[in-house]
XYZ file of C-alpha atoms in Angstrom:
621
model
C 27.458 -30.322 9.527
C 24.398 -28.630 10.930
C 22.236 -26.245 8.959
C 23.360 -23.266 11.060
C 27.019 -24.019 10.352
C 26.252 -24.416 6.661
C 24.547 -21.018 6.567
C 27.533 -19.437 8.313
C 29.907 -20.885 5.720
C 27.810 -19.734 2.760
C 27.681 -16.257 4.270
C 31.457 -16.201 4.345
C 31.548 -17.230 0.685
C 29.144 -14.456 -0.216
C 31.235 -11.929 1.704
C 34.356 -12.993 -0.188
C 32.621 -12.623 -3.551
C 31.245 -9.194 -2.583
C 34.704 -8.063 -1.536
C 36.200 -9.400 -4.771
C 33.639 -7.479 -6.831
C 34.328 -4.326 -4.814
C 38.051 -4.635 -5.533
C 37.209 -4.884 -9.236
C 35.059 -1.757 -9.115
C 31.648 -3.464 -9.053
C 29.191 -2.893 -6.202
C 26.876 -5.887 -5.813
C 24.346 -6.872 -3.175
C 24.390 -10.014 -1.080
C 21.135 -11.147 -2.677
C 22.598 -10.903 -6.168
C 25.691 -12.846 -5.102
C 23.575 -15.557 -3.456
C 21.497 -15.912 -6.620
C 24.660 -16.127 -8.739
C 26.133 -18.819 -6.474
C 22.919 -20.762 -6.858
C 23.033 -20.327 -10.645
C 26.667 -21.474 -10.873
C 25.983 -24.597 -8.830
C 22.871 -25.446 -10.857
C 24.601 -25.057 -14.221
C 25.459 -28.605 -15.382
C 28.339 -27.281 -17.502
C 30.269 -26.477 -14.326
C 30.421 -30.126 -13.293
C 28.677 -29.966 -9.921
C 26.277 -32.687 -8.857
C 23.595 -32.755 -6.193
C 25.146 -35.844 -4.576
C 28.671 -34.500 -4.755
C 30.648 -33.344 -1.741
C 32.773 -30.274 -2.332
C 36.398 -29.747 -1.564
C 38.254 -26.498 -1.034
C 39.148 -26.507 -4.708
C 35.467 -26.769 -5.612
C 34.615 -23.835 -3.339
C 37.404 -21.808 -4.927
C 36.113 -22.724 -8.387
C 32.617 -21.549 -7.466
C 33.992 -18.228 -6.218
C 35.983 -17.728 -9.406
C 33.028 -18.546 -11.651
C 30.774 -16.171 -9.714
C 33.356 -13.390 -9.912
C 33.743 -13.900 -13.665
C 29.996 -13.700 -14.225
C 29.493 -10.709 -11.942
C 32.420 -8.795 -13.454
C 31.218 -9.090 -17.063
C 31.086 -5.631 -18.606
C 28.364 -5.958 -21.226
C 26.152 -8.968 -20.545
C 22.370 -8.939 -21.171
C 22.079 -12.080 -19.044
C 23.707 -10.393 -16.037
C 21.567 -7.291 -16.547
C 18.431 -9.443 -16.570
C 19.440 -11.144 -13.321
C 20.211 -7.765 -11.746
C 16.830 -6.489 -12.910
C 15.065 -9.476 -11.375
C 16.906 -9.115 -8.067
C 16.178 -5.378 -7.910
C 12.495 -5.878 -8.680
C 12.135 -8.629 -6.076
C 13.830 -6.459 -3.469
C 11.760 -3.341 -4.158
C 8.375 -4.481 -5.457
C 5.650 -5.964 -3.296
C 1.886 -6.071 -3.096
C -0.278 -2.976 -2.907
C -1.253 -3.691 0.697
C 2.357 -3.973 1.812
C 3.261 -0.810 -0.102
C 0.555 1.127 1.772
C 1.656 -0.350 5.101
C 5.210 0.732 4.362
C 4.027 4.250 3.484
C 2.181 4.513 6.792
C 5.147 3.148 8.752
C 7.510 5.647 7.149
C 5.173 8.524 7.960
C 4.756 7.372 11.562
C 8.492 6.911 12.054
C 9.152 10.352 10.604
C 6.685 12.002 12.988
C 7.282 9.811 16.031
C 9.959 12.132 17.544
C 7.596 15.118 17.370
C 4.681 13.088 18.712
C 6.816 11.794 21.563
C 8.003 15.308 22.350
C 4.416 16.554 22.558
C 3.256 13.631 24.698
C 6.212 13.849 27.112
C 6.319 17.651 27.465
C 5.838 19.232 30.905
C 5.064 22.925 30.518
C 5.305 25.377 33.383
C 5.415 28.848 31.864
C 3.297 30.723 29.371
C 6.051 30.624 26.752
C 6.330 26.846 27.035
C 2.543 26.574 26.645
C 2.623 28.617 23.427
C 5.525 26.534 22.109
C 3.623 23.310 22.813
C 0.570 24.609 20.962
C 2.729 25.496 17.955
C 4.204 21.991 18.003
C 0.696 20.524 17.887
C -0.132 22.680 14.858
C 3.105 21.596 13.161
C 2.364 17.947 13.869
C -1.120 18.292 12.380
C 0.209 19.897 9.192
C 2.940 17.297 8.736
C 0.619 14.369 9.356
C -2.209 15.667 7.178
C -0.001 16.910 4.353
C -2.193 19.973 3.864
C 0.835 22.248 3.508
C 4.221 23.157 4.835
C 4.555 24.439 8.412
C 6.988 27.072 7.108
C 4.241 28.688 5.010
C 2.743 31.537 7.005
C -0.718 31.386 5.431
C -0.983 27.614 5.853
C 0.176 27.882 9.459
C -2.405 30.561 10.226
C -5.231 28.543 8.651
C -4.297 25.431 10.601
C -3.985 27.397 13.855
C -7.406 29.007 13.357
C -8.988 25.623 12.595
C -7.404 24.080 15.689
C -8.476 26.951 17.951
C -12.078 26.512 16.842
C -12.191 22.974 18.268
C -9.285 22.924 20.729
C -8.514 26.333 22.240
C -5.240 26.899 23.991
C -7.014 27.026 27.336
C -7.665 23.271 27.140
C -3.982 22.433 27.078
C -4.073 21.916 30.818
C -6.630 19.143 30.472
C -4.612 17.696 27.614
C -1.485 17.553 29.790
C -3.312 15.524 32.441
C -4.045 12.668 30.004
C -2.030 9.500 29.680
C 0.493 9.224 26.867
C -1.662 6.815 24.881
C -4.687 9.080 25.235
C -2.614 12.081 24.141
C -1.554 10.336 20.951
C -5.113 9.289 20.226
C -6.394 12.841 20.762
C -3.641 14.183 18.485
C -4.820 11.900 15.690
C -8.451 12.908 16.198
C -7.536 16.587 16.191
C -5.565 16.047 12.986
C -8.546 14.453 11.261
C -10.961 17.190 12.328
C -8.583 20.053 11.473
C -7.884 18.485 8.079
C -11.601 18.263 7.388
C -12.077 21.894 8.405
C -9.253 23.031 6.102
C -10.695 21.064 3.182
C -14.113 22.544 3.850
C -12.689 26.069 3.960
C -10.936 25.499 0.636
C -14.168 24.257 -0.886
C -15.990 27.333 0.366
C -13.368 29.570 -1.258
C -13.821 27.739 -4.550
C -17.441 28.791 -4.724
C -20.777 27.115 -4.834
C -20.650 26.436 -8.576
C -17.804 23.938 -8.240
C -18.960 20.319 -8.200
C -15.897 18.136 -8.909
C -13.486 19.701 -6.415
C -10.444 18.632 -8.458
C -8.436 21.377 -6.813
C -8.799 19.611 -3.472
C -6.939 16.591 -4.807
C -3.172 16.607 -4.132
C -1.313 18.237 -6.992
C 1.003 15.228 -7.250
C -1.901 13.074 -8.421
C -3.181 15.561 -10.989
C 0.297 16.026 -12.425
C 1.881 12.603 -12.083
C -0.978 10.190 -12.784
C -1.302 10.757 -16.545
C 2.444 11.184 -16.990
C 3.319 7.929 -15.222
C 0.753 5.911 -17.165
C 1.972 7.300 -20.481
C 5.613 6.718 -19.547
C 4.995 3.103 -18.597
C 2.965 2.490 -21.737
C 5.589 4.060 -24.002
C 8.456 2.106 -22.426
C 6.466 -1.110 -22.590
C 5.738 -0.426 -26.266
C 9.482 -0.040 -26.932
C 10.299 -3.268 -25.124
C 7.540 -5.106 -26.975
C 8.757 -3.927 -30.366
C 12.294 -4.990 -29.475
C 11.052 -8.388 -28.336
C 9.182 -8.861 -31.599
C 12.304 -7.941 -33.590
C 14.550 -10.264 -31.576
C 12.007 -13.070 -32.027
C 11.851 -12.504 -35.792
C 15.661 -12.457 -36.064
C 16.010 -15.675 -34.056
C 13.333 -17.400 -36.140
C 15.140 -16.393 -39.315
C 18.552 -17.533 -38.061
C 17.223 -20.864 -36.775
C 15.610 -21.589 -40.125
C 18.799 -20.715 -42.025
C 21.317 -22.081 -39.525
C 22.942 -24.280 -42.150
C 24.101 -21.352 -44.258
C 27.754 -20.609 -43.578
C 27.488 -16.881 -44.127
C 25.388 -16.320 -41.051
C 27.237 -18.426 -38.508
C 29.077 -15.437 -37.054
C 25.894 -13.874 -35.663
C 25.792 -14.421 -31.842
C 22.568 -16.365 -31.374
C 23.230 -16.787 -27.627
C 23.488 -13.026 -27.165
C 20.292 -12.559 -29.168
C 18.528 -14.983 -26.838
C 19.860 -13.156 -23.788
C 18.709 -9.842 -25.239
C 15.265 -11.345 -25.906
C 15.039 -12.549 -22.305
C 16.109 -9.086 -21.145
C 13.391 -7.153 -22.986
C 10.749 -9.783 -22.226
C 11.512 -9.511 -18.525
C 11.387 -5.722 -18.720
C 8.031 -5.936 -20.488
C 6.656 -8.266 -17.808
C 7.734 -5.923 -15.014
C 6.284 -2.880 -16.779
C 3.021 -4.738 -17.266
C 2.808 -5.275 -13.501
C 3.590 -1.608 -12.819
C 1.010 -0.496 -15.361
C -1.659 -2.663 -13.740
C -0.896 -1.075 -10.363
C -0.915 2.419 -11.879
C -4.295 1.766 -13.529
C -5.648 0.550 -10.202
C -4.362 3.750 -8.589
C -6.132 5.815 -11.240
C -9.362 3.925 -10.622
C -9.111 4.402 -6.867
C -8.342 8.103 -7.303
C -11.457 8.506 -9.410
C -13.574 6.770 -6.779
C -12.068 8.849 -3.960
C -12.647 12.066 -5.903
C -16.276 11.174 -6.403
C -16.750 10.332 -2.728
C -14.943 13.523 -1.712
C -17.297 15.585 -3.857
C -20.381 13.886 -2.392
C -19.103 14.220 1.164
C -18.355 17.910 0.642
C -21.859 18.538 -0.679
C -23.331 16.760 2.342
C -21.220 18.876 4.671
C -22.303 22.074 2.947
C -25.945 21.072 3.259
C -25.444 20.298 6.936
C -23.698 23.557 7.751
C -25.343 25.934 5.244
C -25.662 29.356 6.856
C -26.181 28.160 10.419
C -24.349 30.027 13.122
C -23.881 26.890 15.224
C -23.980 23.193 14.361
C -23.783 20.375 16.939
C -20.387 18.711 16.993
C -22.062 15.304 16.984
C -23.256 15.997 13.447
C -20.372 17.914 11.924
C -17.283 16.208 13.402
C -17.963 12.805 11.747
C -18.266 14.600 8.407
C -14.916 16.332 8.930
C -13.331 12.978 9.796
C -14.808 11.388 6.668
C -13.257 14.151 4.553
C -9.920 13.590 6.260
C -10.009 9.836 5.537
C -10.691 10.482 1.856
C -7.834 12.990 1.757
C -5.485 10.456 3.377
C -6.555 7.885 0.798
C -5.656 10.272 -2.014
C -2.283 10.933 -0.409
C -1.615 7.204 -0.201
C -2.371 6.842 -3.898
C 0.019 9.716 -4.661
C 2.808 8.091 -2.632
C 2.175 4.747 -4.295
C 2.388 6.347 -7.736
C 5.692 7.908 -6.754
C 7.054 4.508 -5.693
C 5.926 2.878 -8.943
C 7.514 5.664 -10.975
C 10.820 5.275 -9.116
C 10.824 1.536 -9.806
C 10.164 2.237 -13.493
C 13.068 4.663 -13.686
C 15.433 2.288 -11.894
C 14.656 -0.509 -14.380
C 16.013 1.464 -17.339
C 19.764 0.978 -16.612
C 19.304 -2.801 -16.900
C 18.558 -2.435 -20.638
C 21.854 -0.803 -21.614
C 23.778 -3.977 -22.466
C 21.412 -5.280 -25.112
C 21.030 -1.766 -26.531
C 24.821 -1.440 -26.933
C 25.288 -4.860 -28.497
C 22.266 -4.755 -30.819
C 21.303 -1.341 -32.072
C 18.045 -0.908 -33.948
C 19.936 -0.361 -37.172
C 21.778 -3.644 -36.704
C 18.529 -5.481 -35.977
C 16.924 -3.995 -39.081
C 19.895 -5.141 -41.155
C 19.493 -8.659 -39.811
C 15.790 -8.669 -40.519
C 16.070 -7.365 -44.064
C 12.726 -8.310 -45.627
C 11.583 -10.622 -42.846
C 8.188 -9.932 -41.350
C 8.060 -8.833 -37.742
C 4.986 -10.347 -36.128
C 3.445 -8.949 -32.994
C 2.037 -11.102 -30.220
C -1.471 -10.144 -31.293
C -0.811 -11.250 -34.853
C 0.493 -14.605 -33.653
C -2.603 -15.008 -31.500
C -4.843 -14.193 -34.457
C -3.089 -16.648 -36.751
C -3.558 -19.517 -34.294
C -7.038 -18.566 -33.110
C -8.704 -20.911 -35.632
C -6.833 -23.943 -34.287
C -8.647 -25.736 -31.467
C -8.026 -28.899 -29.531
C -10.894 -31.408 -29.519
C -10.927 -32.902 -26.005
C -12.881 -35.960 -27.169
C -10.001 -36.913 -29.476
C -7.420 -36.417 -26.701
C -8.770 -38.666 -23.967
C -5.316 -39.425 -22.587
C -4.938 -35.852 -21.320
C -7.294 -33.348 -19.740
C -7.878 -30.166 -21.754
C -9.609 -26.940 -20.799
C -11.262 -24.744 -23.418
C -12.042 -21.040 -22.871
C -15.608 -21.563 -24.070
C -16.351 -24.101 -21.365
C -14.034 -22.806 -18.618
C -15.110 -19.839 -16.508
C -12.384 -17.285 -15.775
C -9.894 -18.778 -18.224
C -8.077 -15.440 -18.518
C -7.168 -15.489 -14.828
C -5.838 -19.041 -14.660
C -2.270 -19.514 -13.317
C -0.493 -20.637 -16.489
C 2.894 -22.334 -16.355
C 5.985 -20.626 -17.766
C 4.222 -17.264 -17.441
C 2.097 -18.037 -20.515
C 5.066 -19.001 -22.728
C 4.852 -22.009 -25.063
C 7.019 -24.749 -23.544
C 7.288 -26.741 -26.764
C 8.773 -23.846 -28.753
C 11.164 -23.126 -25.894
C 12.607 -26.634 -26.264
C 12.211 -27.191 -30.004
C 13.496 -23.752 -31.035
C 16.481 -23.673 -28.692
C 15.181 -21.235 -26.076
C 12.851 -19.140 -28.251
C 10.081 -17.406 -26.292
C 6.688 -17.388 -27.990
C 3.467 -16.523 -26.128
C 0.916 -19.290 -25.837
C -2.662 -18.947 -27.017
C -5.269 -20.172 -24.485
C -7.903 -20.296 -27.250
C -6.180 -23.357 -28.728
C -6.657 -25.280 -25.508
C -5.124 -25.437 -22.046
C -3.411 -28.679 -21.062
C -3.900 -29.772 -17.471
C -1.051 -32.054 -16.438
C -0.414 -32.942 -12.803
C -2.610 -30.071 -11.609
C -0.650 -27.549 -13.709
C -1.823 -25.649 -16.774
C 0.131 -25.225 -20.018
C -0.594 -23.145 -23.134
C 0.925 -23.370 -26.600
C 1.544 -21.201 -29.646
C -0.016 -23.676 -32.122
C -2.070 -26.840 -32.229
C 0.957 -28.798 -33.466
C 2.990 -27.640 -30.476
C 0.142 -28.613 -28.138
C -0.078 -32.122 -29.585
C 3.690 -32.645 -29.473
C 3.961 -31.424 -25.869
C 0.976 -33.464 -24.641
C 2.412 -36.652 -26.169
C 5.291 -36.622 -23.655
C 4.925 -33.677 -21.258
C 7.319 -34.925 -18.550
C 10.269 -34.975 -20.958
C 9.544 -31.425 -22.121
C 9.194 -30.202 -18.535
C 12.520 -31.754 -17.612
C 14.192 -30.249 -20.690
C 12.854 -26.775 -19.819
C 14.299 -27.145 -16.307
C 17.699 -28.042 -17.808
C 17.612 -24.978 -20.059
C 16.771 -22.816 -17.042
C 19.882 -24.141 -15.314
C 21.991 -23.001 -18.264
C 20.202 -19.634 -18.524
C 19.374 -18.723 -14.893
C 17.412 -15.616 -15.907
C 14.701 -17.993 -17.166
C 14.006 -19.158 -13.594
C 12.299 -15.879 -12.705
C 11.062 -15.071 -16.195
C 9.235 -18.381 -16.555
C 8.340 -18.553 -12.839
C 9.959 -21.951 -12.321
C 9.142 -22.464 -8.669
C 10.963 -25.798 -8.394
C 14.254 -23.897 -8.063
C 13.090 -21.474 -5.375
C 13.618 -23.955 -2.497
C 17.215 -24.863 -3.453
C 20.096 -23.079 -1.768
C 23.779 -23.883 -2.281
C 25.898 -24.715 0.737
C 29.334 -24.981 -0.814
C 31.710 -26.277 1.792
C 34.164 -29.106 2.288
C 32.464 -32.366 3.176
C 28.953 -31.216 2.352
C 26.725 -31.857 -0.609
C 26.416 -29.277 -3.356
C 22.766 -28.582 -2.754
C 20.698 -28.799 0.363
C 16.984 -28.773 -0.164
C 15.061 -26.785 2.382
C 11.656 -27.748 3.569
C 9.336 -25.031 2.386
C 7.681 -23.348 5.346
C 4.897 -20.830 5.574
C 2.763 -19.268 8.247
C -0.649 -20.899 8.329
C -3.492 -21.172 10.773
C -6.600 -23.319 11.103
C -9.728 -22.784 13.096
C -11.150 -25.787 14.965
C -13.921 -26.264 17.468
C -12.944 -26.516 21.115
C -14.996 -29.696 21.518
C -15.654 -31.175 18.068
C -17.253 -34.243 19.730
C -19.868 -34.337 22.462
C -18.113 -35.090 25.740
C -19.261 -35.930 29.256
C -18.170 -32.939 31.288
C -18.332 -33.623 35.045
C -19.076 -30.262 36.588
C -18.489 -31.549 40.098
C -14.902 -32.542 39.343
C -12.355 -30.639 41.381
C -8.578 -30.942 41.047
C -7.638 -28.771 44.024
C -6.963 -30.795 47.167
C -7.776 -27.913 49.501
C -11.079 -27.348 47.785
C -11.932 -31.014 48.309
C -11.067 -30.681 52.016
C -13.275 -27.635 52.312
C -16.185 -29.545 50.803
C -15.577 -32.506 53.136
C -15.640 -30.256 56.220
C -18.844 -28.665 54.974
C -20.506 -32.074 54.538
C -19.337 -33.234 57.975
C -20.734 -30.109 59.552
C -24.134 -30.788 57.980
C -24.464 -34.019 60.025
C -25.128 -32.007 63.164
C -27.836 -29.909 61.553
C -31.586 -30.482 61.550
C -33.098 -31.095 58.174
C -35.712 -28.550 57.302
C -37.734 -28.004 54.204
C -38.274 -24.717 52.535
C -39.917 -23.574 49.392
C -37.493 -22.347 46.734
C -37.768 -21.041 43.234
C -37.111 -24.525 41.895
C -39.830 -26.202 43.991
C -42.806 -23.934 43.481
C -44.778 -22.935 40.445
C -43.890 -26.140 38.664
C -46.825 -25.848 36.375
C -48.945 -23.029 35.152
C -52.293 -22.871 36.951
C -55.052 -20.472 36.079
C -58.066 -19.770 38.320
C -61.008 -17.509 37.690
C -62.342 -15.501 40.615
C -65.310 -13.177 40.957
C -64.764 -10.015 42.867
C -67.300 -8.987 45.507
C -69.980 -6.601 44.332
C -70.569 -3.284 46.029
C -74.165 -3.893 47.304
C -76.183 -1.421 49.394
C -79.771 -1.633 50.802
C -82.069 0.860 52.484
C -83.715 -0.189 55.840
C -85.818 1.402 58.579
C -84.322 3.284 61.481
C -83.271 1.003 64.246
C -84.966 1.777 67.638
C -83.705 0.704 71.027
C -84.988 0.644 74.677
C -83.039 0.730 77.932
C -84.453 -1.299 80.871
C -83.584 -0.200 84.388
C -80.858 -2.099 86.081
C -81.849 -3.811 89.293
C -80.006 -2.399 92.270
C -80.427 -3.241 95.974
C -78.852 -1.501 98.982
C -78.396 -3.209 102.359
C -78.020 -0.975 105.398
C -76.743 -1.743 108.970
C -74.372 -4.492 107.868
C -71.674 -3.377 110.232
C -71.924 -1.965 113.768
C -75.289 -3.586 114.841
C -75.250 -6.380 117.344
C -78.788 -7.442 116.832
C -78.101 -8.293 113.129
C -81.111 -6.437 111.798
C -80.450 -5.390 108.230
C -82.482 -2.859 106.367
C -82.973 -3.691 102.664
C -83.672 -0.821 100.330
C -84.619 -1.244 96.621
C -82.835 1.409 94.558
C -83.916 0.172 91.104
C -85.580 2.827 88.982
C -89.074 2.431 87.762
C -89.734 1.261 84.185
C -92.063 4.139 83.547
C -89.427 6.742 84.129
């Protein structure tokens, strides 16, 4: 059967289990049911094998087992699994949390933004209504106050009129929708900066920290949330230490008949429950501390930016917008950053509160008084005490040449290494029947098949390193019996297994793990011979052929081009002509008379006698 058909069948199984739980009064999610189906199939006590094909009876058995586990009334194991599913569904990275916050805010304001961008006003009343909508949008997006507050509305309107008077609405209406939305965001940033500046002016010149400008949610919730997480984590830690001490005592005295009635399995489940709660609270506390650090940085930058703005404005009657608008926008960005931190703190606090109901089962079964009675005079050791006791034990790598060991003294960043089993000692988990003891990296970190392991003592490290593959396989088998260990110990080998329980199919189908990845390569990693004259278009080749044929009828001529002249640099030195003048005598001149003869009686005389007369002037004249 294809993978799509298998997924359809498993969805039907999940739907049946969800409906069965609903009929029994339990509301469960599809994710929880899918995880429980996976856990039932993996459990070797249920008799399913990876190579086995399931019948209808097997599918019915899986549904019944899942319903029995999900319908248990007081089960620390079920509570731990529910806690893990809830945390996976609601917790993510800081970047994704902030993206979600921004998406929620945009989706909440998108109807108003769309209404402003698509509005077509014709009357004066519609123009006033549009301007009020813009003010409302600015207040909601900036979070500077409620639009229903009269004073806040007046302040925002005055700030908007100073940079965007109502007379410019006509120009605003002529813009495209995308440009309108962009201008709305810019107006919001500038108006927010103006409102923050006005508040700072009201506070007085003597104020330097501007703590009142920070959202009240941060000032009130930040210390409370940190203290709440720390106090709850302290309670879970103390319970984990008590459960560990009780289990150690019972495992040492297991042969005594008087103590055989104590439910060791329930104690282990309760230990896993509080350890998982502690791990989740530790993650929330780290995020809350990062929020506090970012808030401190943003407050400091806000104070410096406000001082710079005051120095720029001072008592001037007019300041160029080129100088002051970027400062207002910078204030608005810092304010938005503080709001994001406030929203993130609220999310972390809600997750913390929603984790508390998953601790009720172990609290009902094992009260503190009952635990104290089991302990009697036994010593309850903290994790720090166990670390201190084993801090003097060190592995000598030269004596353990068969395995590779890392020591904190010679390994940079040993505290940030990705340790297997979430830093739990794997040897004690196997040798002490599921007991969770934190490993001590100072003893030595075993590197086996590119994975790192830590141990609670030197003896445990030597035992584990002698045959690590057997211990790793045994831990995987224990995780199949106690499925809450899969998430608690971060056993990633089970994350790619999904059950497809159907007739004629195998019990487990292993998916190929996929992820989005990208690589950057050069377009031409090797030097190639690119023929620039190559042409694939047939019509272009015909055009070139016609052009060449037409050139046959032309006369070849030569001309000088940019490529044929100035082929080398020549330098010549020339001497300019001098301006020379000389003084000479005055030039004299004489005019000689021009010879001139006149002949008379050339016409009209038959005898041919001609009279010649000399008309030339004398030289002496």
